[in-house]
Coordinates of C-alpha atoms (C1' of nucleotides) in Angstrom, one line a residue:
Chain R
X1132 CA -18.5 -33.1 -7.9
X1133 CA -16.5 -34.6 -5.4
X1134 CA -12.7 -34.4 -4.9
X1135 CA -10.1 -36.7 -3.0
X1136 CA -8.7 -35.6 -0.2
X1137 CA -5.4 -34.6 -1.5
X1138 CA -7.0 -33.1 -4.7
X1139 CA -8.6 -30.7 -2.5
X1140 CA -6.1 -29.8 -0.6
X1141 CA -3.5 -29.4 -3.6
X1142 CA -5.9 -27.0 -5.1
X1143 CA -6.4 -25.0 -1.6
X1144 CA -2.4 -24.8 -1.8
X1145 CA -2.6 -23.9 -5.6
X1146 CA -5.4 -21.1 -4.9
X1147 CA -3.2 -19.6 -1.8
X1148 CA -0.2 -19.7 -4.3
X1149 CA -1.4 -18.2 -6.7
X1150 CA -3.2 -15.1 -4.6
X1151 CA 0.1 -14.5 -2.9
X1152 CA 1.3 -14.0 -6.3
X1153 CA -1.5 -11.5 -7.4
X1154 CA -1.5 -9.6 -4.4
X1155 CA 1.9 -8.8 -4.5
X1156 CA 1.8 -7.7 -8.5
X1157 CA -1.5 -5.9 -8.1
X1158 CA -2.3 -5.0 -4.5
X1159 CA -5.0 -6.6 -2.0
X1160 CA -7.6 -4.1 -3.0
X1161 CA -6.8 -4.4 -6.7
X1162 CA -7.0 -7.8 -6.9
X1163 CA -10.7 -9.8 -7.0
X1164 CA -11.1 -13.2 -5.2
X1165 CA -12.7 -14.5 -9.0
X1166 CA -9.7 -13.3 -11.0
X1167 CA -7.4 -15.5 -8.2
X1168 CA -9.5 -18.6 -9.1
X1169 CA -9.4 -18.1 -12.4
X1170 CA -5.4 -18.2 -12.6
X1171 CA -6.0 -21.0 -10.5
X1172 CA -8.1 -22.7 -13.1
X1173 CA -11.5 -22.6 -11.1
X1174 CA -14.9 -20.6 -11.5
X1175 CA -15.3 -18.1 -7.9
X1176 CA -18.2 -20.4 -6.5
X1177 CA -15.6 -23.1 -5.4
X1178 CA -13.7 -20.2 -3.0
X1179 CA -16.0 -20.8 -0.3
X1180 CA -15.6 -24.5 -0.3
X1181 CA -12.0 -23.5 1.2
X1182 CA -12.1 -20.2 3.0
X1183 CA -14.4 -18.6 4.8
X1184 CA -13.7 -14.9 3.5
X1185 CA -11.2 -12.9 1.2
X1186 CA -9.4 -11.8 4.8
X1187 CA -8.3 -15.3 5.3
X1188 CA -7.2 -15.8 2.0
X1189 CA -5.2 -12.6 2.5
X1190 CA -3.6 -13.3 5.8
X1191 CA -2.5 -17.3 4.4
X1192 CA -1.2 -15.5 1.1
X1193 CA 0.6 -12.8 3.3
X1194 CA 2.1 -16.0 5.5
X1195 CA 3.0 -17.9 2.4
X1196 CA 4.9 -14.9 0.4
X1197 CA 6.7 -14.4 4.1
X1198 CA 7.6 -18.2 4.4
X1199 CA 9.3 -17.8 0.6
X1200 CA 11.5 -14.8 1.9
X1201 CA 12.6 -16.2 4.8
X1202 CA 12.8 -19.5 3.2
X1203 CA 15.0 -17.8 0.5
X1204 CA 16.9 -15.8 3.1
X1205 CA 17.7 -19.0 5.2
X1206 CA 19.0 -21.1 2.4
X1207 CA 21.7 -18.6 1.5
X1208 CA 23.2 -17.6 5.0
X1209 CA 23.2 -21.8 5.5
X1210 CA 25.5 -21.8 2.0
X1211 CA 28.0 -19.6 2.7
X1212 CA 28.3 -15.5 4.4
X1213 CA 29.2 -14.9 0.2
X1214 CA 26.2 -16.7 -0.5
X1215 CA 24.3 -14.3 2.1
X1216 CA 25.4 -11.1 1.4
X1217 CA 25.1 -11.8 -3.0
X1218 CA 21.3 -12.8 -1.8
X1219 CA 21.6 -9.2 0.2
X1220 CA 22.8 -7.8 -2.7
X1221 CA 20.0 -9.6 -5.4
X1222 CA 17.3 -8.7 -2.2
X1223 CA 18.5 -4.2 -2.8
X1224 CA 16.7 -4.7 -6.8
X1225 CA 14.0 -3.4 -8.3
X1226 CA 13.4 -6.8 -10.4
X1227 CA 13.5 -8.9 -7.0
X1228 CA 10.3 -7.3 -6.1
X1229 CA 9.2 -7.5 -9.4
X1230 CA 9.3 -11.3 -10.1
X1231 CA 6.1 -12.6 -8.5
X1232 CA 7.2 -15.6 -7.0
X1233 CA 10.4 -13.8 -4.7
X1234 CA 8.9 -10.2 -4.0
X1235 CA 8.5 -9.8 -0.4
X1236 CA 5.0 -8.5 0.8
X1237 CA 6.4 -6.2 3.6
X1238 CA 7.7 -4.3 0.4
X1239 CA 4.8 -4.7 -2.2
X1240 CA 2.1 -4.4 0.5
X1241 CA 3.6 -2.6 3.1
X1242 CA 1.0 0.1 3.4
X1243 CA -1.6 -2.2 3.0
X1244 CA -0.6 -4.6 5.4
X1245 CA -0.4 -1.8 8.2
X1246 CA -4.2 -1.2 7.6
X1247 CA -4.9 -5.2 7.1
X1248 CA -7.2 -6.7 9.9
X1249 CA -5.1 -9.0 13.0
X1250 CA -4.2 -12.3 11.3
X1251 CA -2.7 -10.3 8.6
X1252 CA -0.3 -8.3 10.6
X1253 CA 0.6 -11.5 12.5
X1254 CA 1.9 -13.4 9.9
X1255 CA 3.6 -10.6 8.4
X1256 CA 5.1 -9.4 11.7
X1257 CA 5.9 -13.4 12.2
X1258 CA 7.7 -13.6 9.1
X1259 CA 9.7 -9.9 9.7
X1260 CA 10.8 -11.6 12.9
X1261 CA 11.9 -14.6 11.7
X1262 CA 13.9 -12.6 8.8
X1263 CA 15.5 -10.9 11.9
X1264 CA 16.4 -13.8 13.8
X1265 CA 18.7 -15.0 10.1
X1266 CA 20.4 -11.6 10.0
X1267 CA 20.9 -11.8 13.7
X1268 CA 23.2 -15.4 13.2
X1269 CA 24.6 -14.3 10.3
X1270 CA 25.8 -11.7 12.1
X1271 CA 27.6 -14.6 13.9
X1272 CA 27.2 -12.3 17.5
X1273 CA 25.6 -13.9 20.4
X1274 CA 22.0 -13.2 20.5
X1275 CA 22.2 -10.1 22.4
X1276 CA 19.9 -7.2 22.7
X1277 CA 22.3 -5.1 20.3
X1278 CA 22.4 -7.3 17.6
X1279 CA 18.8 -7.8 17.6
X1280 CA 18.5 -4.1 17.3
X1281 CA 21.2 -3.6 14.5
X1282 CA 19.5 -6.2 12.9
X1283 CA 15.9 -4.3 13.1
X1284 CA 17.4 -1.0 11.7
X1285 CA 19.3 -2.8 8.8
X1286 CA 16.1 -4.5 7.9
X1287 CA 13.6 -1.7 7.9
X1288 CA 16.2 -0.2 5.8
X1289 CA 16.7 -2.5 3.5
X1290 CA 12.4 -2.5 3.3
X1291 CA 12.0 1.1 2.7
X1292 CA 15.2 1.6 -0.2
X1293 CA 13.5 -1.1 -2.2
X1294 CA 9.9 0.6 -1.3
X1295 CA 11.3 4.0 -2.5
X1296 CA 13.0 2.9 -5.3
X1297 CA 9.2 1.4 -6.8
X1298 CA 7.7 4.3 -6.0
X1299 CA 10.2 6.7 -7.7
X1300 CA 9.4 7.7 -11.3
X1301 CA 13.3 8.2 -12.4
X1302 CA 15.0 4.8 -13.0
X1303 CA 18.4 6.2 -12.6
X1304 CA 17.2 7.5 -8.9
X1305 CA 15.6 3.8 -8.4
X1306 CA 19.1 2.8 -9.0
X1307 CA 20.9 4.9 -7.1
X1308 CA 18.5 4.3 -3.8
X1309 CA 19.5 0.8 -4.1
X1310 CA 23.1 1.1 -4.9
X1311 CA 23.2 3.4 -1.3
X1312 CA 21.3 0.4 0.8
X1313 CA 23.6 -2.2 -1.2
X1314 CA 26.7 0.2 0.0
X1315 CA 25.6 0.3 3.6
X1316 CA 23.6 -3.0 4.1
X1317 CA 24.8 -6.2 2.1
X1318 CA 27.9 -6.3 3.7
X1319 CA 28.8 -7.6 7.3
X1320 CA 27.5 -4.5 10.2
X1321 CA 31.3 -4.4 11.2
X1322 CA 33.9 -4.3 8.0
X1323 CA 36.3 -6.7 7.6
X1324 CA 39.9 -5.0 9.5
X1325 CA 40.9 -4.3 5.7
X1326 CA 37.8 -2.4 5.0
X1327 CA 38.5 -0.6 8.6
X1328 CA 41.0 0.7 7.6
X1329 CA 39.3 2.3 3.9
X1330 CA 36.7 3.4 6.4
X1331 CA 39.0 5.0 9.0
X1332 CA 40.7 7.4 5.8
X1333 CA 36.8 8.3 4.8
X1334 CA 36.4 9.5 8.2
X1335 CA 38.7 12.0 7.9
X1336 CA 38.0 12.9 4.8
X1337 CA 34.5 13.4 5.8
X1338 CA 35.5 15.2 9.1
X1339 CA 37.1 17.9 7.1
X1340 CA 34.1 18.5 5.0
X1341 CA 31.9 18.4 8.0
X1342 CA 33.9 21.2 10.2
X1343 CA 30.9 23.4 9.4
X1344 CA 28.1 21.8 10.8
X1345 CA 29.7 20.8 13.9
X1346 CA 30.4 24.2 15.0
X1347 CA 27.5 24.8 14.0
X1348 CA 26.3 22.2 16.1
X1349 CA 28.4 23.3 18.9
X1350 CA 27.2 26.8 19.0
X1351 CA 23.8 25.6 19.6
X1352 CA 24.7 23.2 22.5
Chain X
X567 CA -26.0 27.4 -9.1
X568 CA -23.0 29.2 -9.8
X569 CA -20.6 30.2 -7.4
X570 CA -18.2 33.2 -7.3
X571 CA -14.4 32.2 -8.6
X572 CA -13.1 32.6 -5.5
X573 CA -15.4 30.3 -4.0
X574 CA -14.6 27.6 -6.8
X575 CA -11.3 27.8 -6.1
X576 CA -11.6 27.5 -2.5
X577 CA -13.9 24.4 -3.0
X578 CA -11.1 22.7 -5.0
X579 CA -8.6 23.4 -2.6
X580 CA -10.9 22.0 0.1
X581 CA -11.5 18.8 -1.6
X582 CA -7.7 18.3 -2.3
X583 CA -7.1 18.5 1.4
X584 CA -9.5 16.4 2.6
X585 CA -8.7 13.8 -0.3
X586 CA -5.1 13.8 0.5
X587 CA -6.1 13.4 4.5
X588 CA -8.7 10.4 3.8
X589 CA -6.2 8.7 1.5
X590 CA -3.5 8.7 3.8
X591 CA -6.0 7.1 6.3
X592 CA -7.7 4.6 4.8
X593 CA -6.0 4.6 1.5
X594 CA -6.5 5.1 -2.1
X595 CA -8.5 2.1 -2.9
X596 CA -10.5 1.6 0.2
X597 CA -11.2 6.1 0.2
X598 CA -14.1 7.0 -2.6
X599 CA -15.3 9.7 -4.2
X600 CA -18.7 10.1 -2.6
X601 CA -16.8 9.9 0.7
X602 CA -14.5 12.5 -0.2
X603 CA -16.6 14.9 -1.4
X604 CA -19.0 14.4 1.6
X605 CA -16.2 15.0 4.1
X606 CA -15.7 18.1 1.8
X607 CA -19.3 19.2 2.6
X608 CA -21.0 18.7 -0.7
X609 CA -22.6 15.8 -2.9
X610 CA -20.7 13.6 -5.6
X611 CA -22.3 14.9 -8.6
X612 CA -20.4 18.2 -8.3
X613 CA -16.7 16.5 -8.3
X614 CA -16.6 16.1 -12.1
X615 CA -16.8 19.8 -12.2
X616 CA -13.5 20.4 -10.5
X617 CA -11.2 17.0 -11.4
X618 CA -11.8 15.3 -14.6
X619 CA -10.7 12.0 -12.8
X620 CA -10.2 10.0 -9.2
X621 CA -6.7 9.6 -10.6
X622 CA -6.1 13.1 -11.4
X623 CA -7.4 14.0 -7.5
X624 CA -5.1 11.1 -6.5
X625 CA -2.2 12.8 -8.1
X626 CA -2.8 16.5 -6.5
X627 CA -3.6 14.7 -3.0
X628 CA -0.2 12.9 -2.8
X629 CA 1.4 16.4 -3.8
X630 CA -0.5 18.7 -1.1
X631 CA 0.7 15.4 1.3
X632 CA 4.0 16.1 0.1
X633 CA 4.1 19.7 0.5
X634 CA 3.2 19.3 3.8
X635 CA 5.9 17.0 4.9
X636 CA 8.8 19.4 2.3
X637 CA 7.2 22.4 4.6
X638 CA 7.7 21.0 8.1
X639 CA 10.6 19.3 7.1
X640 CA 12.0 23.2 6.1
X641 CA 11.0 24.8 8.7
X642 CA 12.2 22.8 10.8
X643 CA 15.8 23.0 9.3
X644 CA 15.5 26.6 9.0
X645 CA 15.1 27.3 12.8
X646 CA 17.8 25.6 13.8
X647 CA 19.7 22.3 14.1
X648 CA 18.3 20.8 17.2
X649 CA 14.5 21.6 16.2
X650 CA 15.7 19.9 12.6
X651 CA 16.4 16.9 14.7
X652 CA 13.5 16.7 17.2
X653 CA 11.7 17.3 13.7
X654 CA 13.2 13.9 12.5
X655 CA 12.7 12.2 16.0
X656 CA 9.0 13.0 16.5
X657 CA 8.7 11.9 12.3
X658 CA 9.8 8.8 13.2
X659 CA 7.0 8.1 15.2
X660 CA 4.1 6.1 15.2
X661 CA 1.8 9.0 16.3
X662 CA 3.0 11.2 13.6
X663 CA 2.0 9.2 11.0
X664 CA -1.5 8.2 12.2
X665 CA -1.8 12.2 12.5
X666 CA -4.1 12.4 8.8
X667 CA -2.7 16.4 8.8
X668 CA 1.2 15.5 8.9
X669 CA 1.5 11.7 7.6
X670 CA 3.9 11.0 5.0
X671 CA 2.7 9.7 1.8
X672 CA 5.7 8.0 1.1
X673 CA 4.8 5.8 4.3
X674 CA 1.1 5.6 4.7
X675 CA 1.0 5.2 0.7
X676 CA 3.7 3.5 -0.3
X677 CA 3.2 0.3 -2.0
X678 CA 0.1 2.0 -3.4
X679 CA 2.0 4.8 -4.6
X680 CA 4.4 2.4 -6.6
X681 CA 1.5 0.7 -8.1
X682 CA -0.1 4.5 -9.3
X683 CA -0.3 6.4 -12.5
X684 CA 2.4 8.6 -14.1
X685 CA 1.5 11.8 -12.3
X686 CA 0.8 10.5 -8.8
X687 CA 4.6 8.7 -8.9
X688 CA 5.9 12.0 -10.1
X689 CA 4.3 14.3 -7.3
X690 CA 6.1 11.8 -4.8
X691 CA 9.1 11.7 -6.5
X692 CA 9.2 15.6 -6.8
X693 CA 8.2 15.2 -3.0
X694 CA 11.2 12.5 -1.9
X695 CA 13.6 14.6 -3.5
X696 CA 12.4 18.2 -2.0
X697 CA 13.4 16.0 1.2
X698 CA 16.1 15.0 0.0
X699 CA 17.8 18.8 -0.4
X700 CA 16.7 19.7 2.5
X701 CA 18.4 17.0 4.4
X702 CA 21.2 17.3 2.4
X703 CA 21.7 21.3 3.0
X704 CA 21.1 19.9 6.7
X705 CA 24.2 18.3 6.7
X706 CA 25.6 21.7 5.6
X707 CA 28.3 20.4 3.2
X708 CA 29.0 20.7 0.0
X709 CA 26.1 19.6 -2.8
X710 CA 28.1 16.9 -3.4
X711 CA 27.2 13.5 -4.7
X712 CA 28.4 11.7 -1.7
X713 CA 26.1 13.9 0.5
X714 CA 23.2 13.1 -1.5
X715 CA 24.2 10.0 -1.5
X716 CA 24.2 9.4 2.7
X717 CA 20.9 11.6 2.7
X718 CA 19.1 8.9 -0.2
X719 CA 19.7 6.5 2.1
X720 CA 19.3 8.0 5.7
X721 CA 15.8 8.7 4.0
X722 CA 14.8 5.6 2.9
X723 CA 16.0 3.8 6.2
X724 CA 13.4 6.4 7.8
X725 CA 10.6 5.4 5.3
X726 CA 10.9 1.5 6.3
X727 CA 11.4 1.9 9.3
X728 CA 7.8 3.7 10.2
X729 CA 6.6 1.7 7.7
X730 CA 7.7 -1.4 9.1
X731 CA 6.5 0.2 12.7
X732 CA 2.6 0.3 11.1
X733 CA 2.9 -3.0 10.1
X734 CA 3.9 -4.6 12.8
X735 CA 1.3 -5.7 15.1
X736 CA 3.3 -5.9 18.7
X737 CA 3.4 -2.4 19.9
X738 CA 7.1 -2.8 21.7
X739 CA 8.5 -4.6 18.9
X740 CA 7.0 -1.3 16.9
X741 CA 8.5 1.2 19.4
X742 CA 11.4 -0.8 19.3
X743 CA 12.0 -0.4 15.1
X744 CA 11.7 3.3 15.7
X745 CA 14.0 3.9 18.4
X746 CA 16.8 2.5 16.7
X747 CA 16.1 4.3 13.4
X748 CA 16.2 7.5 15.8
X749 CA 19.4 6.5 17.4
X750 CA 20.7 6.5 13.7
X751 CA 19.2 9.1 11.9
X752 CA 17.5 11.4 14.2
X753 CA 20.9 13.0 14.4
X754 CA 24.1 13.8 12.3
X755 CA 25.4 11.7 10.2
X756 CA 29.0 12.5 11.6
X757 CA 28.8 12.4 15.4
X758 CA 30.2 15.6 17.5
X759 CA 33.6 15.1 18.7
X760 CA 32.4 13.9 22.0
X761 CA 30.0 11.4 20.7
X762 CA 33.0 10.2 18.5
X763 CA 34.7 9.0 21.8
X764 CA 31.4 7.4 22.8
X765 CA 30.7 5.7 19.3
X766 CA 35.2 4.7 19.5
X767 CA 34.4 2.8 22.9
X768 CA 31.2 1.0 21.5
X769 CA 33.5 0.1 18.3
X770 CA 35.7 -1.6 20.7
X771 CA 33.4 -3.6 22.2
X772 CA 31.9 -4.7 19.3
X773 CA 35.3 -5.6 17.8
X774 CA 35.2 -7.6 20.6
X775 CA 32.0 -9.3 19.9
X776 CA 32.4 -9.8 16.2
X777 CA 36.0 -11.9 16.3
X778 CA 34.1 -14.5 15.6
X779 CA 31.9 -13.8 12.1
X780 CA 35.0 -11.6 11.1
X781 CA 36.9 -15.2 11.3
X782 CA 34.8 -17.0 9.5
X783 CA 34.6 -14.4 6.7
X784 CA 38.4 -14.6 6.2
X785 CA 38.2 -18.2 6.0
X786 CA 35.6 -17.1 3.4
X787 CA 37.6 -14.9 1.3
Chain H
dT438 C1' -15.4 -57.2 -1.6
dG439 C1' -19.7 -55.1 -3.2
dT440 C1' -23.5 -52.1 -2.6
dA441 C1' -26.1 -47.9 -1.0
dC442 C1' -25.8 -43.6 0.6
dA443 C1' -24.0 -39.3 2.7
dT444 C1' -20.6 -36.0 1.8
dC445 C1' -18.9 -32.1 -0.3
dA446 C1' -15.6 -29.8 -4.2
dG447 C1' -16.8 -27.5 -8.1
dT448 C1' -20.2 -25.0 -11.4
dG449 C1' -22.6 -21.0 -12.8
dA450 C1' -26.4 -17.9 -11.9
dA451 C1' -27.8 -14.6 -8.7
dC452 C1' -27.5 -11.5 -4.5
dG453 C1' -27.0 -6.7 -2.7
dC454 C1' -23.8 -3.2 -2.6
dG455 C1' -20.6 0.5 -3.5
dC456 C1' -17.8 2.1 -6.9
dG457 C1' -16.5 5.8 -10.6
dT458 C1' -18.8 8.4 -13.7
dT459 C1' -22.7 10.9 -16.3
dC460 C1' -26.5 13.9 -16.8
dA461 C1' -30.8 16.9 -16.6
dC462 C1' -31.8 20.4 -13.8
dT463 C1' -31.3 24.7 -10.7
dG464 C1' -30.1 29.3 -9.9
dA465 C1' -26.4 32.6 -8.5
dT466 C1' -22.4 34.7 -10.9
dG467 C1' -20.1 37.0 -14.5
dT468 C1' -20.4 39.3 -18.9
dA469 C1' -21.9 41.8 -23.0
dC470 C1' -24.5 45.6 -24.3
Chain C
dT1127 C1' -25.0 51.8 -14.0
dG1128 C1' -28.7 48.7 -15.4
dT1129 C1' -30.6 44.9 -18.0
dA1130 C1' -30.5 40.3 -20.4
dC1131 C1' -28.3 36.3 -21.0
dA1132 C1' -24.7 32.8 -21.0
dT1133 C1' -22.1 30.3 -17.8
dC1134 C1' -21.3 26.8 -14.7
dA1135 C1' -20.9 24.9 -9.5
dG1136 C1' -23.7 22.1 -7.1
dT1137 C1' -27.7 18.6 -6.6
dG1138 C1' -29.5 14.1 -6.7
dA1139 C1' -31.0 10.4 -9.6
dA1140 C1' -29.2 7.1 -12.6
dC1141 C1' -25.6 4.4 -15.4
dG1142 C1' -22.9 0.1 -15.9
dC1143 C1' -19.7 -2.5 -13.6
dG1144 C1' -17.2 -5.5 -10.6
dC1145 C1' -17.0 -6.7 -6.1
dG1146 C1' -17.5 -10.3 -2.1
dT1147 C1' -20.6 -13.7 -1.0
dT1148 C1' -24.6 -17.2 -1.4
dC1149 C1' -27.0 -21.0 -3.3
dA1150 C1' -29.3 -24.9 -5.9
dC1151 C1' -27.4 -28.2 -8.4
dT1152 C1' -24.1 -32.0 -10.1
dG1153 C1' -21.6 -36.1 -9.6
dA1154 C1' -17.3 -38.4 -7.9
dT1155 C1' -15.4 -39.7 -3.4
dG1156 C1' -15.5 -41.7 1.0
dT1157 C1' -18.0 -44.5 4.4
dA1158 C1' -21.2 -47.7 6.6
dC1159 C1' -23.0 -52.1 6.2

DNA sequence: TGTACATCAGTGAACGCGCGTTCACTGATGTAC
DNA sequence: TGTACATCAGTGAACGCGCGTTCACTGATGTAC
């Protein structure tokens, strides 16, 4: 039968929902367009009534699970930089991108999404984007070529510790892979003058121990 | 009929290959048996006689891919430090990993690789951390837990950021993600005294730069 | 405002297809004597 | 070393199954008068 207007399109939002959900648990391939309407409380036949193919669905799901991150990732850098860098922090875990509503698809689809038809890859490039413009003002920096690029390392960094911290089988190496990132990334790109100066005595403790290789190095030059 | 045992054991090893080089292409999911074993030169039926599973051929693919990356990645190393880092350069590149005899698993796989059995997650564990010695020797210190430490993550950034580089569907935004992860990783991790000079004049500036965030973090704290 | 009708969201059976897996059969290989 | 037989790698048809997609049908909604 029939549905209102906003019936129907509350139960296109639900279906979306709830397959950007599933994907991300299970995987694109893993995941069948009847098991998606199910968990959204309708038989298969009605899928067609709202998308033309399982691609569409995939690319809106993809766009809806980036919207989430970036909507997450916007709300704490407009709290406070604590708020931003504890988000960092909750971002570098294995349960983050576990919990089906959070998990970020360029992490739980990332090789999928690199062989995922156009639309796809545009809203997940779209949404990678717009994550870099948030670190690029938190970074507080004017919105310069460099920032941008610091901004595009720390991010693809931050995608492939939490990628290689799923795929490892040792949960105490999971750990310590996003311990590292949390270290190096959810932190400010330049320390605080107080944490320069920690960093400054490192240095030279790690110069010492390094002596080796650069000779080494320097002999090859 | 019956073939010799040297035959047999060729014929396994050639199906491996070509499963690990079809998965890495079009992954696990979306690569069947059939496909495989065609690509291998024969017909399906006779695949049951060599694996007693997909999963178990899964498993021995994403090892051989592995062992492929460990090898390159050694020998590189162990002819000497600059062809160790044009190794890690021309890694992170797009064209490496769309190259089905090199590709990493760990990138062309990776969110399916998390989502696989027991064994297949252990072959790229084993594999992640065969990379990780190697890098770690690289940096010819001490085995100590810092230096796995720096190599854990220099790693991972390396992982996300050619992963990120497949996703992404703007091909200079793409080259863009990999040329900063080269200008960060595709070399020491403690710069040669005259690239410290270089890196203490870009400090400066940036100091500059960042007054402004670094303010508003004290205000913070 | 009330009536008559077209629209279309949702149902559930059915479509063709490709998947992983099994199996009877073939015939060269390896083995036991 | 030669013969007889068991083994088993490979073939190709067939299995059940779940997939994405289509469709005739239902009946409430929205619209035209």
């Amino acid at each position: 039968m029939k549905r209102s207007k906003a019936d129907t399109a509350e139960t296109r939002r639900r279906i979306v929902h709830v397959a950007a959900q599933e994907f991300r648990q299970k995987g694109i391939h893993q995941t069948g367009v009847a098991e998606i309407m199910a968990s959204a409380g309708l038989t298969h036949g009605a899928f067609y009534r709202h998308f033309e193919s399982k691609d569409q669905l995939v690319a809106e799901a993809t766009a809806e699970g980036m919207d989430v991150v970036v909507d997450n990732a916007e709300t704490a850098a407009e709290t406070s930089d604590s708020a931003y860098y504890t988000h960092l922090k909750s971002f570098l875990s294995r349960e983050y991108h576990e919990d089906a509503l959070k998990s970020c698809p360029l992490v739980t689809l990332g090789s999928e999404l690199a062989r995922a038809d156009t639309e796809t890859r545009r809203a997940a490039s779209q949404g990678f984007l717009e994550l870099i413009d948030i670190i690029s003002k938190q970074d507080g920096r004017r919105d310069t070529k460099a920032v941008k690029d610091d901004a595009l390392f720390r991010l693809s960094a931050m995608i492939g510790a939490v990628t290689m911290a799923r795929i490892v089988d040792d949960t105490a190496l999971s750990d310590r892979i996003l311990r590292e990132a949390r270290k190096r990334l959810a932190m400010p790109p330049t320390p605080l003058p107080s944490m320069k100066k920690i960093a400054a005595k490192n240095a030279k403790k790690v110069a010492a121990k390094t002596a080796a290789p650069k000779a080494r190095l320097a002999r090859q030059a």
